[in-house]
Tab-separated table of C-alpha atoms and ligand atoms in Angstrom:
chain	number	residue	atom	x	y	z
A	1	UNK	CA	62.425	5.353	-41.030
A	2	UNK	CA	59.733	4.529	-43.803
A	3	UNK	CA	60.320	7.063	-47.065
A	4	UNK	CA	57.727	9.329	-47.958
A	5	UNK	CA	57.724	7.840	-51.212
A	6	UNK	CA	56.609	4.463	-50.239
A	7	UNK	CA	53.078	6.401	-49.153
A	8	UNK	CA	51.985	8.638	-52.104
A	9	UNK	CA	48.589	7.214	-52.480
A	10	UNK	CA	48.357	6.724	-48.724
A	11	UNK	CA	44.618	8.330	-47.955
A	12	UNK	CA	42.199	8.608	-45.740
A	13	UNK	CA	39.956	5.997	-47.408
A	14	UNK	CA	40.784	2.911	-45.513
A	15	UNK	CA	39.878	4.256	-41.824
A	16	UNK	CA	35.952	4.211	-43.410
A	17	UNK	CA	33.347	7.395	-43.549
A	18	UNK	CA	32.841	7.796	-39.909
A	19	UNK	CA	36.855	8.235	-38.920
A	20	UNK	CA	37.250	11.781	-37.230
A	21	UNK	CA	39.645	13.969	-38.514
A	22	UNK	CA	41.368	16.952	-37.187
A	23	UNK	CA	44.085	19.338	-36.006
A	24	UNK	CA	44.947	20.529	-32.288
A	25	UNK	CA	45.647	23.776	-30.267
A	26	UNK	CA	45.699	25.576	-27.019
A	27	UNK	CA	45.077	28.507	-26.330
A	28	UNK	CA	48.014	29.724	-24.450
A	29	UNK	CA	50.290	28.689	-27.387
A	30	UNK	CA	48.755	30.825	-30.208
A	31	UNK	CA	46.497	33.416	-29.005
A	32	UNK	CA	48.516	36.081	-27.869
A	33	UNK	CA	46.576	39.082	-26.162
A	34	UNK	CA	47.749	38.308	-23.046
A	35	UNK	CA	45.900	41.128	-21.560
A	36	UNK	CA	43.561	41.723	-24.275
A	37	UNK	CA	39.540	42.533	-23.584
A	38	UNK	CA	40.100	42.974	-19.680
A	39	UNK	CA	41.783	39.558	-19.724
A	40	UNK	CA	43.354	38.113	-16.262
A	41	UNK	CA	46.838	36.901	-15.657
A	42	UNK	CA	47.447	32.648	-16.123
A	43	UNK	CA	50.360	31.216	-14.229
A	44	UNK	CA	51.900	30.977	-17.779
A	45	UNK	CA	51.951	34.743	-17.943
A	46	UNK	CA	53.484	35.026	-14.783
A	47	UNK	CA	55.940	32.105	-14.762
A	48	UNK	CA	57.014	33.290	-18.474
A	49	UNK	CA	57.784	36.503	-17.580
A	50	UNK	CA	60.095	35.282	-15.155
A	51	UNK	CA	64.080	35.093	-15.665
A	52	UNK	CA	65.641	31.833	-17.164
A	53	UNK	CA	62.315	30.009	-17.128
A	54	UNK	CA	61.704	29.604	-21.061
A	55	UNK	CA	64.473	28.985	-23.160
A	56	UNK	CA	66.017	32.115	-24.772
A	57	UNK	CA	63.579	34.279	-23.137
A	58	UNK	CA	60.752	33.747	-25.709
A	59	UNK	CA	57.851	35.905	-24.881
A	60	UNK	CA	54.083	34.430	-25.317
A	61	UNK	CA	52.360	37.649	-25.129
A	62	UNK	CA	51.975	37.967	-29.161
A	63	UNK	CA	52.324	34.112	-29.974
A	64	UNK	CA	50.928	33.472	-33.209
A	65	UNK	CA	48.208	35.927	-32.476
A	66	UNK	CA	45.296	33.700	-32.925
A	67	UNK	CA	43.702	36.744	-30.858
A	68	UNK	CA	43.136	38.749	-34.206
A	69	UNK	CA	43.759	36.368	-36.754
A	70	UNK	CA	41.569	33.672	-35.931
A	71	UNK	CA	39.758	34.240	-38.873
A	72	UNK	CA	42.234	33.565	-41.168
A	73	UNK	CA	43.938	30.620	-39.504
A	74	UNK	CA	40.297	29.096	-39.717
A	75	UNK	CA	40.447	30.027	-43.390
A	76	UNK	CA	43.626	27.914	-43.936
A	77	UNK	CA	42.167	24.751	-41.703
A	78	UNK	CA	39.320	24.859	-44.602
A	79	UNK	CA	41.540	25.117	-47.071
A	80	UNK	CA	43.317	21.728	-45.909
A	81	UNK	CA	40.270	19.903	-45.566
A	82	UNK	CA	40.300	19.613	-42.092
A	83	UNK	CA	36.789	18.725	-40.742
A	84	UNK	CA	37.661	19.304	-36.533
A	85	UNK	CA	39.571	21.985	-34.989
A	86	UNK	CA	40.087	20.926	-31.205
A	87	UNK	CA	40.847	24.552	-29.105
A	88	UNK	CA	40.677	25.420	-25.533
A	89	UNK	CA	39.585	27.900	-23.369
A	90	UNK	CA	42.044	30.653	-21.915
A	91	UNK	CA	39.892	30.697	-18.189
A	92	UNK	CA	41.215	34.064	-17.569
A	93	UNK	CA	39.905	35.441	-20.478
A	94	UNK	CA	36.249	34.271	-18.731
A	95	UNK	CA	36.755	34.729	-15.011
A	96	UNK	CA	40.224	37.070	-15.189
A	97	UNK	CA	40.538	36.484	-11.260
A	98	UNK	CA	40.030	32.975	-11.767
A	99	UNK	CA	36.160	32.705	-10.203
A	100	UNK	CA	33.664	35.713	-9.578
A	101	UNK	CA	32.564	37.979	-12.245
A	102	UNK	CA	32.388	36.934	-15.911
A	103	UNK	CA	34.237	38.975	-18.413
A	104	UNK	CA	31.831	39.238	-21.464
A	105	UNK	CA	34.456	40.224	-23.321
A	106	UNK	CA	36.262	36.953	-22.871
A	107	UNK	CA	33.125	34.755	-23.921
A	108	UNK	CA	32.629	37.405	-26.757
A	109	UNK	CA	36.154	36.301	-28.126
A	110	UNK	CA	35.154	32.288	-27.772
A	111	UNK	CA	31.581	33.109	-29.521
A	112	UNK	CA	33.428	34.590	-32.508
A	113	UNK	CA	35.602	31.907	-32.755
A	114	UNK	CA	33.222	29.247	-32.664
A	115	UNK	CA	30.722	31.189	-34.676
A	116	UNK	CA	33.301	31.309	-37.673
A	117	UNK	CA	34.354	27.705	-37.332
A	118	UNK	CA	30.344	27.248	-37.865
A	119	UNK	CA	29.722	29.219	-40.796
A	120	UNK	CA	32.757	27.609	-42.502
A	121	UNK	CA	31.362	24.253	-41.499
A	122	UNK	CA	34.758	23.613	-39.363
A	123	UNK	CA	33.716	21.256	-36.250
A	124	UNK	CA	34.768	22.970	-32.905
A	125	UNK	CA	35.810	20.858	-30.533
A	126	UNK	CA	36.748	22.477	-27.189
A	127	UNK	CA	39.241	21.533	-24.428
A	128	UNK	CA	38.171	23.256	-21.356
A	129	UNK	CA	41.432	23.224	-19.236
A	130	UNK	CA	44.770	23.465	-21.336
A	131	UNK	CA	47.022	24.202	-18.417
A	132	UNK	CA	46.359	28.277	-18.392
A	133	UNK	CA	45.343	28.395	-14.543
A	134	UNK	CA	44.614	31.668	-13.288
A	135	UNK	CA	47.071	33.174	-11.362
A	136	UNK	CA	44.425	34.351	-8.695
A	137	UNK	CA	43.918	30.950	-8.171
A	138	UNK	CA	47.275	29.670	-7.780
A	139	UNK	CA	47.833	32.255	-5.249
A	140	UNK	CA	45.543	30.927	-3.234
A	141	UNK	CA	47.369	27.274	-3.648
A	142	UNK	CA	46.052	26.513	-7.101
A	143	UNK	CA	45.743	22.537	-7.986
A	144	UNK	CA	46.988	22.141	-4.299
A	145	UNK	CA	43.841	23.871	-2.652
A	146	UNK	CA	40.904	21.311	-2.681
A	147	UNK	CA	38.890	24.782	-3.400
A	148	UNK	CA	40.048	24.576	-7.256
A	149	UNK	CA	36.604	22.327	-7.410
A	150	UNK	CA	34.493	24.343	-6.755
A	151	UNK	CA	36.695	26.995	-9.006
A	152	UNK	CA	36.867	24.083	-11.942
A	153	UNK	CA	33.267	23.152	-11.621
A	154	UNK	CA	32.236	27.222	-11.785
A	155	UNK	CA	34.599	27.728	-14.967
A	156	UNK	CA	33.082	24.275	-16.732
A	157	UNK	CA	29.755	25.771	-16.520
A	158	UNK	CA	30.599	28.745	-17.992
A	159	UNK	CA	31.721	26.963	-20.735
A	160	UNK	CA	28.580	24.704	-21.513
A	161	UNK	CA	26.131	27.550	-20.858
A	162	UNK	CA	27.765	29.773	-23.202
A	163	UNK	CA	29.186	27.233	-25.898
A	164	UNK	CA	27.211	24.055	-25.527
A	165	UNK	CA	24.484	25.360	-28.378
A	166	UNK	CA	27.109	25.279	-30.829
A	167	UNK	CA	30.130	22.627	-29.113
A	168	UNK	CA	29.131	19.101	-29.236
A	169	UNK	CA	32.519	17.444	-28.368
A	170	UNK	CA	34.229	18.411	-25.286
A	171	UNK	CA	37.447	17.606	-23.691
A	172	UNK	CA	37.232	18.434	-20.105
A	173	UNK	CA	41.113	18.407	-19.312
A	174	UNK	CA	44.270	18.292	-21.297
A	175	UNK	CA	47.469	16.069	-20.331
A	176	UNK	CA	46.476	16.001	-16.373
A	177	UNK	CA	49.736	13.932	-16.012
A	178	UNK	CA	52.280	16.504	-17.636
A	179	UNK	CA	50.653	19.905	-15.670
A	180	UNK	CA	51.020	18.482	-12.194
A	181	UNK	CA	54.237	16.739	-12.853
A	182	UNK	CA	55.854	19.441	-14.702
A	183	UNK	CA	54.061	22.208	-13.143
A	184	UNK	CA	53.968	20.578	-9.157
A	185	UNK	CA	56.573	18.291	-9.021
A	186	UNK	CA	59.631	19.003	-11.450
A	187	UNK	CA	59.017	22.813	-11.282
A	188	UNK	CA	59.792	23.013	-15.079
A	189	UNK	CA	56.678	24.183	-16.165
A	190	UNK	CA	54.245	27.047	-14.351
A	191	UNK	CA	53.342	27.286	-11.657
A	192	UNK	CA	57.421	25.941	-11.011
A	193	UNK	CA	56.576	24.435	-7.628
A	194	UNK	CA	58.203	20.809	-6.760
A	195	UNK	CA	57.949	18.030	-4.449
A	196	UNK	CA	55.676	15.701	-3.583
A	197	UNK	CA	53.452	17.795	-1.297
A	198	UNK	CA	52.616	20.014	-4.193
A	199	UNK	CA	52.117	16.896	-6.366
A	200	UNK	CA	50.415	14.962	-4.613
A	201	UNK	CA	47.317	17.094	-3.550
A	202	UNK	CA	47.205	18.304	-7.445
A	203	UNK	CA	46.792	15.199	-8.517
A	204	UNK	CA	43.632	14.184	-6.584
A	205	UNK	CA	42.179	17.732	-7.067
A	206	UNK	CA	42.661	17.078	-11.046
A	207	UNK	CA	40.703	13.230	-10.723
A	208	UNK	CA	38.203	15.266	-9.109
A	209	UNK	CA	37.972	18.117	-11.236
A	210	UNK	CA	37.979	15.680	-14.466
A	211	UNK	CA	35.113	13.684	-13.432
A	212	UNK	CA	33.399	16.506	-12.021
A	213	UNK	CA	33.483	18.414	-15.270
A	214	UNK	CA	32.538	15.289	-17.014
A	215	UNK	CA	29.170	15.353	-15.066
A	216	UNK	CA	28.589	19.202	-15.281
A	217	UNK	CA	28.994	19.096	-19.666
A	218	UNK	CA	26.749	15.666	-19.568
A	219	UNK	CA	24.007	17.499	-17.896
A	220	UNK	CA	24.330	20.377	-19.220
A	221	UNK	CA	25.172	19.772	-23.075
A	222	UNK	CA	23.024	16.474	-22.809
A	223	UNK	CA	23.167	16.152	-27.070
A	224	UNK	CA	27.417	16.249	-26.480
A	225	UNK	CA	30.387	13.654	-27.039
A	226	UNK	CA	32.129	14.400	-23.332
A	227	UNK	CA	35.665	13.139	-23.332
A	228	UNK	CA	39.398	14.168	-21.501
A	229	UNK	CA	42.529	13.448	-22.473
A	230	UNK	CA	45.683	11.601	-21.023
A	231	UNK	CA	49.555	11.986	-22.364
A	232	UNK	CA	51.022	8.186	-23.186
A	233	UNK	CA	54.001	6.989	-24.074
A	234	UNK	CA	54.770	3.215	-24.574
A	235	UNK	CA	57.130	2.279	-22.032
A	236	UNK	CA	59.923	-0.484	-22.488
A	237	UNK	CA	62.410	-1.934	-20.350
A	238	UNK	CA	66.238	-1.644	-21.005
A	239	UNK	CA	66.645	-5.111	-20.800
A	240	UNK	CA	64.961	-8.025	-19.564
A	241	UNK	CA	66.167	-8.542	-15.960
A	242	UNK	CA	63.514	-8.073	-13.509
A	243	UNK	CA	65.218	-4.908	-12.152
A	244	UNK	CA	64.500	-3.193	-15.039
A	245	UNK	CA	61.487	-5.013	-16.216
A	246	UNK	CA	60.017	-3.726	-12.670
A	247	UNK	CA	61.722	-0.446	-13.203
A	248	UNK	CA	59.216	-0.015	-16.724
A	249	UNK	CA	56.301	-1.237	-14.690
A	250	UNK	CA	56.469	1.837	-12.319
A	251	UNK	CA	57.046	4.298	-14.727
A	252	UNK	CA	54.369	2.873	-16.997
A	253	UNK	CA	52.077	3.112	-13.574
A	254	UNK	CA	53.041	6.596	-13.236
A	255	UNK	CA	52.975	8.075	-17.039
A	256	UNK	CA	50.455	5.822	-18.656
A	257	UNK	CA	47.942	4.903	-15.677
A	258	UNK	CA	47.879	6.962	-12.470
A	259	UNK	CA	44.391	9.887	-14.008
A	260	UNK	CA	43.069	7.163	-16.158
A	261	UNK	CA	42.338	4.418	-13.536
A	262	UNK	CA	40.606	6.511	-10.749
A	263	UNK	CA	38.434	8.092	-13.471
A	264	UNK	CA	37.186	4.757	-14.704
A	265	UNK	CA	36.753	3.734	-11.137
A	266	UNK	CA	39.983	1.337	-10.768
A	267	UNK	CA	41.623	3.698	-7.934
A	268	UNK	CA	45.326	4.724	-7.647
A	269	UNK	CA	48.024	2.311	-9.304
A	270	UNK	CA	49.429	2.367	-5.745
A	271	UNK	CA	50.129	-1.181	-5.749
A	272	UNK	CA	52.850	-0.367	-8.894
A	273	UNK	CA	54.052	3.167	-7.623
A	274	UNK	CA	54.132	2.451	-3.687
A	275	UNK	CA	55.802	6.234	-3.299
A	276	UNK	CA	52.136	8.068	-4.847
A	277	UNK	CA	50.463	6.659	-1.320
A	278	UNK	CA	50.618	9.982	0.141
A	279	UNK	CA	47.575	10.589	-2.329
A	280	UNK	CA	45.334	9.094	-0.106
A	281	UNK	CA	45.733	11.699	2.422
A	282	UNK	CA	43.992	13.706	0.410
A	283	UNK	CA	40.908	11.514	-0.118
A	284	UNK	CA	37.987	12.377	1.616
A	285	UNK	CA	35.018	9.821	2.124
A	286	UNK	CA	33.041	9.361	-0.291
A	287	UNK	CA	35.649	10.726	-2.795
A	288	UNK	CA	35.845	7.145	-4.643
A	289	UNK	CA	32.665	8.114	-6.127
A	290	UNK	CA	33.635	11.350	-6.985
A	291	UNK	CA	36.363	10.412	-9.042
A	292	UNK	CA	34.723	8.244	-11.435
A	293	UNK	CA	33.328	9.451	-14.548
A	294	UNK	CA	31.962	7.379	-17.628
A	295	UNK	CA	33.471	9.122	-20.735
A	296	UNK	CA	32.171	9.243	-24.545
A	297	UNK	CA	35.259	9.100	-25.375
A	298	UNK	CA	39.045	8.920	-23.985
A	299	UNK	CA	41.788	11.194	-25.888
A	300	UNK	CA	45.173	9.889	-25.960
A	301	UNK	CA	48.116	12.052	-26.834
A	302	UNK	CA	51.225	10.347	-28.100
A	303	UNK	CA	54.219	11.162	-29.686
A	304	UNK	CA	56.987	8.645	-28.556
A	305	UNK	CA	57.996	5.559	-26.556
A	306	UNK	CA	60.364	5.553	-23.648
A	307	UNK	CA	63.160	2.939	-22.758
A	308	UNK	CA	63.519	2.678	-18.631
A	309	UNK	CA	66.411	1.025	-16.453
A	310	UNK	CA	66.400	0.386	-12.677
A	311	UNK	CA	68.154	3.574	-11.174
A	312	UNK	CA	68.436	3.105	-7.175
A	313	UNK	CA	69.510	6.599	-6.635
A	314	UNK	CA	66.706	8.127	-8.349
A	315	UNK	CA	64.058	9.058	-5.659
A	316	UNK	CA	60.628	7.692	-5.349
A	317	UNK	CA	60.458	5.919	-8.527
A	318	UNK	CA	63.603	4.148	-8.536
A	319	UNK	CA	63.654	3.958	-12.780
A	320	UNK	CA	65.490	6.710	-14.897
A	321	UNK	CA	65.294	7.024	-18.993
A	322	UNK	CA	67.386	6.144	-21.183
A	323	UNK	CA	67.977	9.083	-23.383
A	324	UNK	CA	66.653	8.591	-27.181
A	325	UNK	CA	69.928	10.869	-27.755
A	326	UNK	CA	71.876	7.938	-26.639
A	327	UNK	CA	70.745	5.038	-28.132
A	328	UNK	CA	71.352	6.225	-31.542
A	329	UNK	CA	67.857	6.490	-33.040
A	330	UNK	CA	65.609	9.120	-35.236
A	331	UNK	CA	64.907	12.163	-33.102
A	332	UNK	CA	62.605	15.325	-33.490
A	333	UNK	CA	63.779	18.723	-32.609
A	334	UNK	CA	61.908	17.984	-28.837
A	335	UNK	CA	64.824	14.990	-29.024
A	336	UNK	CA	62.254	12.841	-29.169
A	337	UNK	CA	62.528	9.441	-30.517
A	338	UNK	CA	60.754	8.442	-33.605
A	339	UNK	CA	59.118	5.382	-32.951
A	340	UNK	CA	55.735	4.861	-34.850
A	341	UNK	CA	54.486	1.473	-33.303
A	342	UNK	CA	54.086	3.438	-29.804
A	343	UNK	CA	50.916	5.021	-30.951
A	344	UNK	CA	49.637	1.418	-31.821
A	345	UNK	CA	50.367	0.061	-28.644
A	346	UNK	CA	49.157	2.723	-26.247
A	347	UNK	CA	45.439	2.588	-28.327
A	348	UNK	CA	45.903	-0.995	-28.149
A	349	UNK	CA	46.372	-0.478	-23.860
A	350	UNK	CA	43.461	1.792	-23.521
A	351	UNK	CA	41.703	-0.399	-25.692
A	352	UNK	CA	42.464	-3.072	-22.621
A	353	UNK	CA	40.369	-1.272	-20.347
A	354	UNK	CA	36.797	-2.579	-20.866
A	355	UNK	CA	35.156	0.840	-19.293
A	356	UNK	CA	36.476	2.865	-22.162
A	357	UNK	CA	33.938	2.919	-24.611
A	358	UNK	CA	36.096	4.913	-27.511
A	359	UNK	CA	39.405	6.179	-27.987
A	360	UNK	CA	40.292	9.269	-30.189
A	361	UNK	CA	44.204	10.306	-31.145
A	362	UNK	CA	43.944	13.553	-29.937
A	363	UNK	CA	47.253	14.898	-30.482
A	364	UNK	CA	50.003	13.232	-32.826
A	365	UNK	CA	52.691	15.456	-34.608
A	366	UNK	CA	56.690	16.023	-34.507
A	367	UNK	CA	58.696	19.286	-34.613
A	368	UNK	CA	61.514	19.493	-37.088
A	369	UNK	CA	64.002	22.224	-37.894
A	370	UNK	CA	61.916	23.398	-40.663
A	371	UNK	CA	63.513	26.077	-43.246
A	372	UNK	CA	61.694	28.212	-45.474
A	373	UNK	CA	63.297	27.868	-49.105
A	374	UNK	CA	61.501	30.151	-52.279
A	375	UNK	CA	58.381	30.277	-50.166
A	376	UNK	CA	58.307	27.118	-49.261
A	377	UNK	CA	58.314	25.055	-46.550
A	378	UNK	CA	59.368	21.021	-47.318
A	379	UNK	CA	58.605	19.433	-44.151
A	380	UNK	CA	59.339	15.463	-45.287
A	381	UNK	CA	60.347	14.310	-42.473
A	382	UNK	CA	57.145	15.801	-40.611
A	383	UNK	CA	55.222	13.668	-43.395
A	384	UNK	CA	57.124	10.704	-43.041
A	385	UNK	CA	56.774	10.803	-39.551
A	386	UNK	CA	52.738	11.489	-39.848
A	387	UNK	CA	52.370	8.792	-42.470
A	388	UNK	CA	54.216	6.018	-40.600
A	389	UNK	CA	52.564	6.759	-37.493
A	390	UNK	CA	49.117	7.263	-39.033
A	391	UNK	CA	49.800	3.291	-40.700
A	392	UNK	CA	49.628	2.269	-37.251
A	393	UNK	CA	46.523	3.917	-36.474
A	394	UNK	CA	45.017	2.070	-39.498
A	395	UNK	CA	46.820	-1.048	-37.714
A	396	UNK	CA	45.113	-0.840	-34.731
A	397	UNK	CA	41.572	0.047	-36.213
A	398	UNK	CA	42.000	-3.025	-38.329
A	399	UNK	CA	42.353	-4.844	-35.843
A	400	UNK	CA	39.340	-3.749	-34.613
A	401	UNK	CA	40.022	-1.713	-31.144
A	402	UNK	CA	38.172	0.946	-30.204
A	403	UNK	CA	39.833	3.699	-32.459
A	404	UNK	CA	37.521	6.350	-34.119
A	405	UNK	CA	39.403	9.616	-34.610
A	406	UNK	CA	42.775	11.106	-34.919
A	407	UNK	CA	43.560	14.498	-34.562
A	408	UNK	CA	47.257	16.405	-35.672
A	409	UNK	CA	49.321	18.546	-33.022
A	410	UNK	CA	49.549	21.341	-34.333
A	411	UNK	CA	47.958	23.973	-36.624
A	412	UNK	CA	50.833	26.623	-36.409
A	413	UNK	CA	54.239	26.824	-35.244
A	414	UNK	CA	53.953	27.920	-31.556
A	415	UNK	CA	54.886	28.638	-28.096
A	416	UNK	CA	56.238	25.178	-27.112
A	417	UNK	CA	55.984	26.493	-23.006
A	418	UNK	CA	59.179	26.105	-21.637
A	419	UNK	CA	61.042	25.126	-25.023
A	420	UNK	CA	59.745	28.731	-26.533
A	421	UNK	CA	58.889	28.685	-30.458
A	422	UNK	CA	62.450	26.912	-31.308
A	423	UNK	CA	60.523	23.561	-31.515
A	424	UNK	CA	58.043	23.688	-34.619
A	425	UNK	CA	55.510	21.651	-34.707
A	426	UNK	CA	53.180	23.257	-36.471
A	427	UNK	CA	51.243	21.996	-40.570
A	428	UNK	CA	51.584	25.887	-40.643
A	429	UNK	CA	54.894	28.055	-40.971
A	430	UNK	CA	54.696	31.137	-38.958
A	431	UNK	CA	57.319	34.007	-39.134
A	432	UNK	CA	56.695	35.020	-35.763
A	433	UNK	CA	57.689	38.784	-36.466
A	434	UNK	CA	55.622	39.370	-39.188
A	435	UNK	CA	52.932	37.056	-38.600
A	436	UNK	CA	53.076	35.664	-42.071
A	437	UNK	CA	52.145	32.031	-42.608
A	438	UNK	CA	53.195	29.579	-44.971
A	439	UNK	CA	51.375	25.901	-45.518
A	440	UNK	CA	53.744	23.467	-45.043
A	441	UNK	CA	54.399	20.461	-47.357
A	442	UNK	CA	53.125	18.314	-44.543
A	443	UNK	CA	49.934	20.570	-44.548
A	444	UNK	CA	49.189	19.773	-48.399
A	445	UNK	CA	49.913	16.567	-47.653
A	446	UNK	CA	47.199	16.061	-44.956
A	447	UNK	CA	44.632	18.223	-47.263
A	448	UNK	CA	45.429	15.695	-50.203
A	449	UNK	CA	45.184	13.019	-47.652
A	450	UNK	CA	41.910	13.911	-46.205
A	451	UNK	CA	40.311	14.534	-49.817
A	452	UNK	CA	40.618	10.832	-49.771
A	453	UNK	CA	42.332	10.770	-53.247
B	501	GCO	C1	51.388	18.401	-24.476
B	501	GCO	C2	50.231	19.782	-24.980
B	501	GCO	C3	50.733	20.596	-26.229
B	501	GCO	C4	52.643	20.226	-26.303
B	501	GCO	C5	52.371	19.325	-27.450
B	501	GCO	C6	53.609	19.266	-27.790
B	501	GCO	O1	50.724	17.055	-25.308
B	501	GCO	O2	52.525	18.699	-24.024
B	501	GCO	O3	48.859	18.970	-25.079
B	501	GCO	O4	50.585	21.254	-25.499
B	501	GCO	O5	52.378	21.400	-27.075
B	501	GCO	O6	52.367	18.114	-26.785
B	501	GCO	O7	54.646	19.009	-26.968
């Protein structure tokens, strides 16, 4: 991998003055305050309270205490010269039972966060749904129940009506592929359900909600830019044998095409993943149109690539991933390969859909085992990672691809879902016992990069 010193004078200038820069977080990963001021229980509160679900038994109840320390964190964003702050809204702060009466104290919390951003000159970018479904709705079937479309519309409407006067950049959903796949098929994320019978309806309802949410935001906040975000990994076959090439094609359809294509009006990629054909069972007449929405931008979230080989015994996809650990490549704490060209390839892939108007990298970053020494965190590997991926974003931009922004995942070390607190992704180090924040070397580097000097 490229060394840090190679890019000491690399700054934002070659990206042009209009390029958008930011940092991303998610409500459940940072806020804590799990029952503060009338907040209801989300599927992640329930899941994390169960034994054996979160690595080391880590608890999300306090996390980074953003609920109380938000001003401090927004001050640090400003100190790092970061213009845009992407965060999400906890559904159960607004509707403790998922639907029904609004909890004004929850609305007030986000009003405080948004107002403070505006006061500090930091632009709020809001994700409506970043995985923390109300447990009260999960009991009624959650993403497998088509009523979720009605519940979700009410949630989006409440967000648009309460925050749309100040928030002009919206993302309806974060990575539907991950919350349906990990939460409703593999059972490793909340709510911990498994199998096609849960996964297939969850996929279709997530698509309907994404499009419906887009329409609501556009009508209630007409001067807003409305987007949504997708996880994606560059997929390469293990060999050039036809069976591996075809296996890679199936995994690519599953991981990279399943949600974007119906939104663009192309339908589900059933031809390449026949196992998903059962989704059709949940489609009602008229859904083809309801699934479509012309988003102003698509958020691409990329961290790595995957190498795929044919695997006769793996059900449904007949393919398996060749683990990065076994390939002798540089790894992050998530055991994800550091492979900068993946971000260029994914921008190029999304760019190739003529229906997509604009692409923004809404997440990219890396977890490394950072350590505090003499009050400092010298995370040179993260700086090298970010610089090398940014070089690839620049390559895409210079080739004329429709890429117009980049957000780092993430602001502070935080609760990394089933992995708990061990993967540290932040530009800011957190001591989870004292809540002390230390801007890491990477945070100082991003600040200099963004100052354009
Ligand atoms: C995701 C989520 C984030 C993660 C990040 C690192 O992409 O899974 O948006 O919540 O924390 O991606 O895994």
